[in-house]
Amino acid sequence: MADVYNWQLGREMQYRFREAHPERQFAAIFNINRCIACQTCTMSCKSTWTFSRGQEYMWWNNVETKPYGGYPKYWDVKLLQLLAEANPDGQVWDAAEKADQQPYGVYQGKTIFEAAAEAGNEYAIGYLPSEEEWTGPNFYEDTARGPEGRRNQYFEEGSELPEHKTWFFYLQRICNHCTYPGCLAACPRNAIYKRPEDGIVLIDQERCRGYRKCVEQCPYKKAMYRTNTRVSEKCVACYPRVEGSDPLTEGVPMETRCMATCVGKIRLQSLVRIEDGQWAEDPQNPIYNLVRVEKVALPLYPQFGTEPNIYYIPPRWVPRPYLRQMFGPGVDEAIERYTHPSRELLAVLQLFRATQKIIFRYEIEEGEQVLDTEVNGRRWQMYNDTVIGFDRDGNEAVRLSVLEPFHVRPQQYLNSI
Ligand code: SF4
Ligand code: SF4
């Protein structure tokens, strides 16, 4: 095991391989507050990549309902249980050590890699989900209940929605294209690699022999085994689109299918620049801005230690202890900033799902003040600023104002259908 630096943990940790970083890293932000669980992202991924025989159960993108649901079933509960056994003193963070380069403080527990090193037999702790656990995504999580003993049936006299007595939320999940992937560390064939140009993690289908170590040791359970080809597969981050080979974007990098089709406009994707193994300071990159400057978007289970590259704006209505165990100690600050956004943050939030071209940089043109009010007991002013997103080549890809255009249908066209 080598010592590598994990900025999300604020410290060095042990990993199978020495540090080797890409020039740019594929990264995205999902705003949980806006997801309506329409599953358009799920179906657009499925119809692009996993519609063939042997891939029936493969949902590289899934949206699950928390706190009850998960795909495969109980994946995070099981992982947290394994991590809890390895950390009898708790998965503790020292938030007092927060600093620019370690925005969440320092994680003092063991990661999945360190727990395995101690046990001495694998590269990361993990488990293989059972076939039953892979049965179906969002299985009875968010649908009406059926009569007792009869599955997939409805009450003839009508049905009622499940009673989530206090709260629930939707968690959108794809492969995190981790900086220190558990799947890559686990592979005895060295069949998994991280691309130097964009950090996308791929499985070489020729080298894979289907040992399923990646399925076992990806803590997010995003590597999947295909029984008819006897090799493993995973999310490929729509790499032909990210490479810009789709004619629709005239050769510039394009968002993945799940990002580009998001109905709720909850997703924003970019490529962050890496220098000396760290995110290069780049405050005009929207992902850098939201993760490192505004700090409204947080990694999922950072304590696993893989340094995942999908970030989440946490849901504001969910009990904080639940969110802290899921997103780490940055939760309170993230929600505070999201519910009382700075002038710049409000403008950058407009960029979500606004163009199929990947936005590498943004600029803001200031507009007039349109609101002076109180939010959470504090004065808050809103400005109709304009945010402009630029593609890889520096060309304008999108332009949006904080206030949406308002159209009034003329009197003579009312009821004209
Ligand atoms: S398409 Fe967007 S809004 Fe719909 S489920 Fe997926 S992430 Fe949520
Ligand atoms: S989420 Fe899992 S499959 Fe994806 S890179 Fe990380 S460890 Fe590998």
XYZ file of C-alpha atoms and ligand atoms in Angstrom:
433
model
C 0.000 0.000 0.000
C 1.187 3.536 -0.863
C 0.526 6.801 1.005
C -1.663 9.107 -1.098
C -3.294 12.463 -0.331
C -7.099 12.635 -0.175
C -8.248 16.272 0.078
C -11.791 15.290 1.046
C -10.359 13.569 4.152
C -7.829 16.345 4.763
C -5.023 13.821 5.165
C -2.908 11.127 3.605
C -4.358 7.634 3.421
C -3.266 4.219 2.228
C -4.112 2.974 -1.271
C -2.890 0.114 -3.427
C -1.176 2.335 -6.019
C 0.929 5.484 -5.873
C -0.737 8.784 -6.782
C -1.239 9.359 -10.514
C -3.626 12.119 -11.502
C -5.318 13.059 -14.777
C -4.926 16.471 -16.435
C -8.606 17.132 -15.910
C -11.155 15.279 -13.814
C -14.708 14.458 -14.892
C -16.937 15.852 -12.112
C -20.587 16.770 -11.606
C -23.001 18.209 -9.076
C -26.505 16.892 -8.384
C -28.886 19.240 -6.581
C -31.018 16.874 -4.499
C -33.440 19.689 -3.640
C -34.729 19.782 -7.215
C -35.039 16.094 -8.183
C -38.562 14.878 -8.940
C -37.556 11.197 -9.383
C -38.942 11.103 -12.918
C -36.165 8.573 -13.773
C -35.572 10.158 -17.184
C -31.843 10.040 -16.422
C -32.118 6.337 -15.582
C -33.939 5.504 -18.815
C -31.735 7.646 -21.041
C -28.678 5.800 -19.717
C -30.358 2.429 -20.090
C -31.468 3.091 -23.658
C -27.949 4.230 -24.576
C -25.690 1.665 -22.912
C -27.433 -1.255 -21.168
C -30.312 -2.443 -23.356
C -28.764 -5.787 -24.424
C -29.054 -9.353 -23.193
C -27.272 -9.918 -19.906
C -27.623 -6.242 -18.975
C -31.214 -6.427 -17.784
C -30.350 -5.624 -14.177
C -27.699 -3.025 -15.024
C -28.776 0.448 -14.021
C -25.594 2.482 -14.294
C -27.702 5.511 -13.344
C -30.338 4.969 -10.688
C -32.374 7.259 -8.475
C -33.218 5.761 -5.095
C -35.411 6.954 -2.271
C -33.736 7.580 1.060
C -33.778 6.583 3.841
C -35.404 3.248 2.887
C -34.228 2.487 -0.607
C -31.061 1.598 -2.437
C -29.819 -0.207 -5.531
C -28.602 -2.832 -4.953
C -30.782 -3.098 -1.865
C -29.183 -1.924 1.404
C -25.849 -1.125 -0.311
C -24.950 1.797 1.911
C -26.318 0.291 5.100
C -24.131 -2.761 4.526
C -21.026 -0.734 3.722
C -21.511 1.525 6.720
C -21.901 -1.564 8.887
C -18.570 -2.943 7.629
C -16.928 0.415 8.192
C -18.458 0.657 11.670
C -16.945 -2.724 12.583
C -13.553 -1.450 11.419
C -14.043 1.800 13.345
C -15.301 0.862 16.811
C -14.655 4.455 17.953
C -16.877 5.854 15.192
C -16.320 7.449 11.794
C -15.186 10.687 13.377
C -14.165 13.985 11.767
C -12.135 16.749 13.349
C -14.004 19.713 11.893
C -11.825 22.126 13.919
C -9.075 21.541 11.360
C -11.104 22.997 8.476
C -8.983 24.991 6.023
C -9.048 25.953 2.342
C -7.239 22.780 1.271
C -9.179 20.561 3.699
C -12.680 22.069 3.651
C -14.313 19.357 5.769
C -11.575 19.121 8.411
C -9.726 15.844 8.966
C -11.280 12.373 8.956
C -9.919 10.396 11.866
C -11.471 6.987 11.207
C -10.300 4.283 8.815
C -11.274 4.249 5.139
C -12.319 1.094 3.278
C -8.669 0.733 2.145
C -7.140 1.186 5.584
C -9.624 -1.210 7.162
C -8.670 -3.845 4.549
C -4.934 -3.243 5.033
C -5.399 -3.970 8.710
C -7.340 -7.152 8.014
C -4.559 -7.999 5.531
C -6.377 -9.941 2.844
C -7.852 -7.502 0.284
C -7.302 -3.956 -1.021
C -10.659 -2.609 0.205
C -13.363 -3.967 2.465
C -16.589 -4.823 0.667
C -19.143 -7.507 -0.144
C -20.834 -9.086 -3.153
C -24.548 -8.213 -3.290
C -26.879 -11.193 -3.668
C -28.991 -11.725 -6.788
C -32.061 -10.796 -4.785
C -30.493 -7.455 -3.873
C -29.953 -6.642 -7.550
C -33.592 -7.525 -8.371
C -34.827 -4.081 -9.307
C -34.149 -0.422 -8.669
C -36.552 1.544 -6.524
C -38.338 -1.631 -5.558
C -41.576 -0.696 -3.764
C -39.857 2.384 -2.400
C -42.039 5.061 -3.774
C -45.151 3.373 -5.078
C -48.568 2.691 -3.688
C -48.957 -0.351 -1.430
C -50.753 -3.437 -2.778
C -53.192 -5.734 -0.974
C -51.500 -8.005 1.547
C -49.792 -10.983 -0.038
C -50.350 -9.848 -3.632
C -47.377 -8.257 -5.334
C -47.778 -5.827 -8.217
C -51.520 -5.545 -7.600
C -53.560 -2.559 -6.594
C -56.407 -2.251 -4.119
C -59.573 -2.377 -6.151
C -61.162 0.206 -3.932
C -58.214 2.529 -4.431
C -54.825 2.750 -2.815
C -52.880 5.077 -0.610
C -49.389 6.465 -0.925
C -46.806 5.094 1.506
C -46.611 7.105 4.668
C -43.134 8.559 4.953
C -44.009 9.884 8.357
C -41.417 12.584 8.543
C -39.187 12.947 5.503
C -37.623 11.298 2.488
C -35.536 12.375 -0.492
C -34.239 11.114 -3.807
C -30.581 10.205 -4.225
C -29.296 10.176 -7.807
C -26.416 7.782 -8.326
C -23.885 7.071 -11.062
C -20.277 5.873 -10.899
C -18.237 8.545 -9.105
C -15.167 8.140 -11.338
C -13.292 8.226 -8.078
C -9.803 9.629 -7.673
C -8.878 6.459 -5.740
C -11.341 3.894 -7.126
C -12.088 0.830 -5.010
C -12.867 -1.112 -8.205
C -9.466 -0.304 -9.718
C -7.572 -1.221 -6.557
C -9.432 -4.514 -6.300
C -8.818 -5.860 -9.806
C -6.337 -8.782 -9.851
C -6.030 -8.446 -13.658
C -5.257 -4.697 -13.670
C -8.114 -4.438 -16.148
C -9.477 -1.173 -14.716
C -7.849 2.142 -15.544
C -8.365 5.853 -15.094
C -7.951 7.901 -18.239
C -5.150 10.502 -18.027
C -7.088 13.081 -20.067
C -10.337 13.201 -18.061
C -10.136 10.826 -15.083
C -12.952 8.617 -16.420
C -12.664 5.079 -14.952
C -13.119 2.240 -17.461
C -12.954 -1.563 -17.462
C -10.888 -3.091 -20.277
C -13.302 -5.719 -21.576
C -10.447 -7.743 -23.113
C -8.448 -8.037 -19.908
C -11.370 -8.660 -17.529
C -11.887 -12.309 -16.557
C -15.017 -11.739 -14.491
C -13.532 -12.321 -11.037
C -15.976 -9.711 -9.691
C -13.479 -8.176 -7.288
C -14.555 -4.746 -8.576
C -18.192 -5.549 -7.787
C -17.129 -6.557 -4.295
C -14.830 -3.625 -3.559
C -16.582 -0.669 -5.196
C -18.221 0.779 -2.078
C -20.928 2.460 -4.185
C -21.764 -0.812 -5.973
C -21.411 0.704 -9.429
C -19.375 -2.080 -11.052
C -21.676 -4.853 -12.321
C -21.136 -8.371 -13.633
C -22.632 -9.515 -16.951
C -23.420 -13.208 -16.887
C -23.606 -13.889 -20.636
C -20.256 -12.264 -21.503
C -18.713 -13.227 -18.129
C -17.005 -9.861 -17.704
C -17.802 -6.831 -15.558
C -19.125 -3.516 -16.840
C -19.685 -0.076 -15.397
C -20.704 3.486 -16.273
C -18.423 4.795 -19.026
C -19.302 8.472 -18.394
C -20.551 8.635 -22.008
C -16.890 9.131 -22.945
C -17.520 9.659 -26.682
C -19.689 12.646 -25.754
C -17.134 13.975 -23.258
C -14.471 13.660 -25.979
C -16.603 15.884 -28.199
C -17.086 13.352 -30.985
C -20.837 13.981 -31.262
C -21.598 16.307 -34.215
C -24.339 18.045 -32.219
C -21.816 20.073 -30.225
C -19.485 20.856 -33.153
C -16.580 18.937 -31.625
C -16.594 20.406 -28.130
C -17.129 18.224 -25.024
C -20.741 17.334 -24.383
C -22.579 16.356 -21.203
C -23.412 12.690 -20.527
C -26.869 11.413 -21.436
C -28.103 11.352 -17.824
C -27.045 14.979 -17.311
C -28.364 16.229 -20.658
C -31.854 14.767 -20.240
C -32.484 15.762 -16.617
C -36.024 17.086 -16.425
C -35.619 18.652 -12.997
C -32.497 20.545 -14.119
C -30.659 19.230 -11.110
C -27.388 18.278 -12.843
C -24.283 20.231 -13.824
C -21.162 18.641 -15.274
C -17.668 19.900 -15.999
C -14.016 18.889 -16.080
C -11.872 20.351 -13.298
C -8.206 21.127 -13.887
C -5.682 19.145 -11.837
C -2.272 20.537 -10.878
C 0.239 18.712 -8.653
C -2.427 16.130 -7.882
C -4.892 18.710 -6.549
C -7.760 20.723 -7.999
C -6.114 23.778 -9.580
C -7.538 27.044 -8.304
C -10.148 27.891 -10.907
C -12.984 29.882 -9.308
C -14.698 30.589 -12.655
C -15.195 26.872 -13.295
C -18.748 26.172 -12.060
C -17.879 22.882 -10.312
C -14.826 24.384 -8.613
C -16.919 27.352 -7.552
C -19.770 25.327 -6.028
C -17.529 22.722 -4.333
C -14.480 24.695 -3.219
C -15.566 28.358 -3.065
C -19.266 28.339 -2.173
C -19.003 24.858 -0.559
C -22.674 24.049 -1.271
C -21.955 20.682 -2.912
C -20.517 17.730 -0.977
C -19.160 14.237 -1.734
C -21.249 11.138 -0.957
C -19.821 9.141 1.976
C -16.368 10.758 1.804
C -15.300 8.531 4.713
C -15.125 5.567 2.302
C -11.890 7.177 1.053
C -12.269 6.868 -2.732
C -12.493 10.677 -3.226
C -15.669 10.464 -5.345
C -16.165 13.094 -8.068
C -19.950 13.407 -8.005
C -21.087 16.075 -5.505
C -24.499 16.736 -3.976
C -26.303 19.817 -2.747
C -27.926 18.257 0.333
C -31.726 18.415 0.835
C -32.605 21.150 3.288
C -35.563 19.383 4.971
C -33.748 16.237 6.136
C -32.503 15.780 9.736
C -28.907 16.953 9.952
C -27.453 13.841 11.682
C -28.650 11.707 8.746
C -27.092 14.110 6.251
C -23.826 14.393 8.189
C -23.249 10.640 8.153
C -23.932 10.702 4.408
C -22.111 13.843 3.265
C -19.676 14.572 6.104
C -19.238 17.640 8.286
C -19.798 20.229 5.520
C -23.595 19.776 5.611
C -24.602 22.680 7.858
C -22.519 25.226 5.986
C -23.766 23.906 2.619
C -27.438 24.222 3.568
C -26.912 27.622 5.154
C -25.310 28.923 1.957
C -27.851 27.275 -0.341
C -30.852 28.685 1.518
C -29.322 32.161 1.730
C -27.364 32.279 -1.533
C -24.746 34.868 -2.326
C -25.298 36.991 -5.414
C -22.739 34.924 -7.352
C -24.114 31.569 -6.175
C -27.625 32.454 -7.332
C -26.292 33.245 -10.794
C -24.155 30.078 -11.045
C -27.125 27.906 -9.998
C -28.866 28.984 -13.220
C -26.318 26.991 -15.240
C -27.720 23.605 -14.229
C -28.917 21.652 -17.273
C -28.880 24.716 -19.492
C -26.895 23.422 -22.483
C -25.587 20.093 -23.771
C -22.120 21.588 -24.108
C -19.903 21.135 -21.057
C -19.319 24.489 -19.412
C -15.651 25.049 -18.537
C -15.876 28.662 -17.371
C -18.516 31.249 -16.576
C -18.751 35.013 -16.316
C -21.398 37.156 -14.676
C -22.805 40.450 -15.959
C -24.393 42.407 -13.150
C -28.064 43.396 -13.401
C -30.451 45.529 -11.361
C -31.777 44.669 -7.915
C -35.222 43.059 -8.133
C -35.968 42.034 -4.533
C -35.132 43.175 -1.025
C -36.559 40.782 1.537
C -35.841 38.588 4.558
C -34.796 34.921 4.410
C -34.428 32.918 7.630
C -34.536 36.132 9.623
C -31.754 37.733 7.586
C -31.908 40.452 4.961
C -31.518 39.097 1.432
C -31.335 40.962 -1.846
C -31.823 39.473 -5.273
C -30.261 40.817 -8.463
C -31.170 40.017 -12.028
C -27.621 39.113 -13.016
C -26.775 37.318 -16.252
C -24.529 34.281 -16.212
C -22.669 33.257 -19.374
C -21.224 29.749 -19.756
C -18.262 29.070 -22.091
C -17.312 25.773 -23.741
C -13.818 24.232 -23.869
C -12.778 26.497 -26.746
C -13.872 29.646 -24.937
C -16.979 30.190 -27.059
C -20.246 31.244 -25.468
C -22.398 28.156 -24.930
C -25.278 29.599 -22.928
C -26.557 32.866 -21.446
C -29.181 33.026 -18.707
C -30.563 35.660 -16.390
C -31.691 35.093 -12.811
C -35.205 36.266 -13.664
C -36.827 34.087 -16.289
C -38.399 35.869 -19.265
C -42.095 36.609 -18.746
C -44.460 36.302 -21.713
C -48.050 37.572 -21.726
C -50.423 35.972 -24.230
C -52.310 38.756 -26.051
C -56.017 39.017 -25.358
C -57.047 37.946 -28.876
C -55.222 34.605 -28.550
C -56.721 33.533 -25.221
C -58.605 30.189 -25.520
C -57.441 29.920 -29.113
C -56.979 26.114 -29.095
S -33.931 13.183 -14.715
Fe -33.275 14.644 -13.141
S -35.181 15.117 -11.995
Fe -35.573 13.205 -13.154
S -34.974 11.561 -11.705
Fe -33.145 11.999 -12.932
S -31.986 13.475 -11.662
Fe -34.102 13.463 -10.876
S -17.894 4.554 -7.914
Fe -17.199 2.401 -7.800
S -17.103 1.767 -9.950
Fe -17.069 4.006 -9.950
S -14.865 4.560 -9.925
Fe -15.610 4.587 -7.779
S -15.095 2.555 -7.033
Fe -15.017 2.395 -9.295
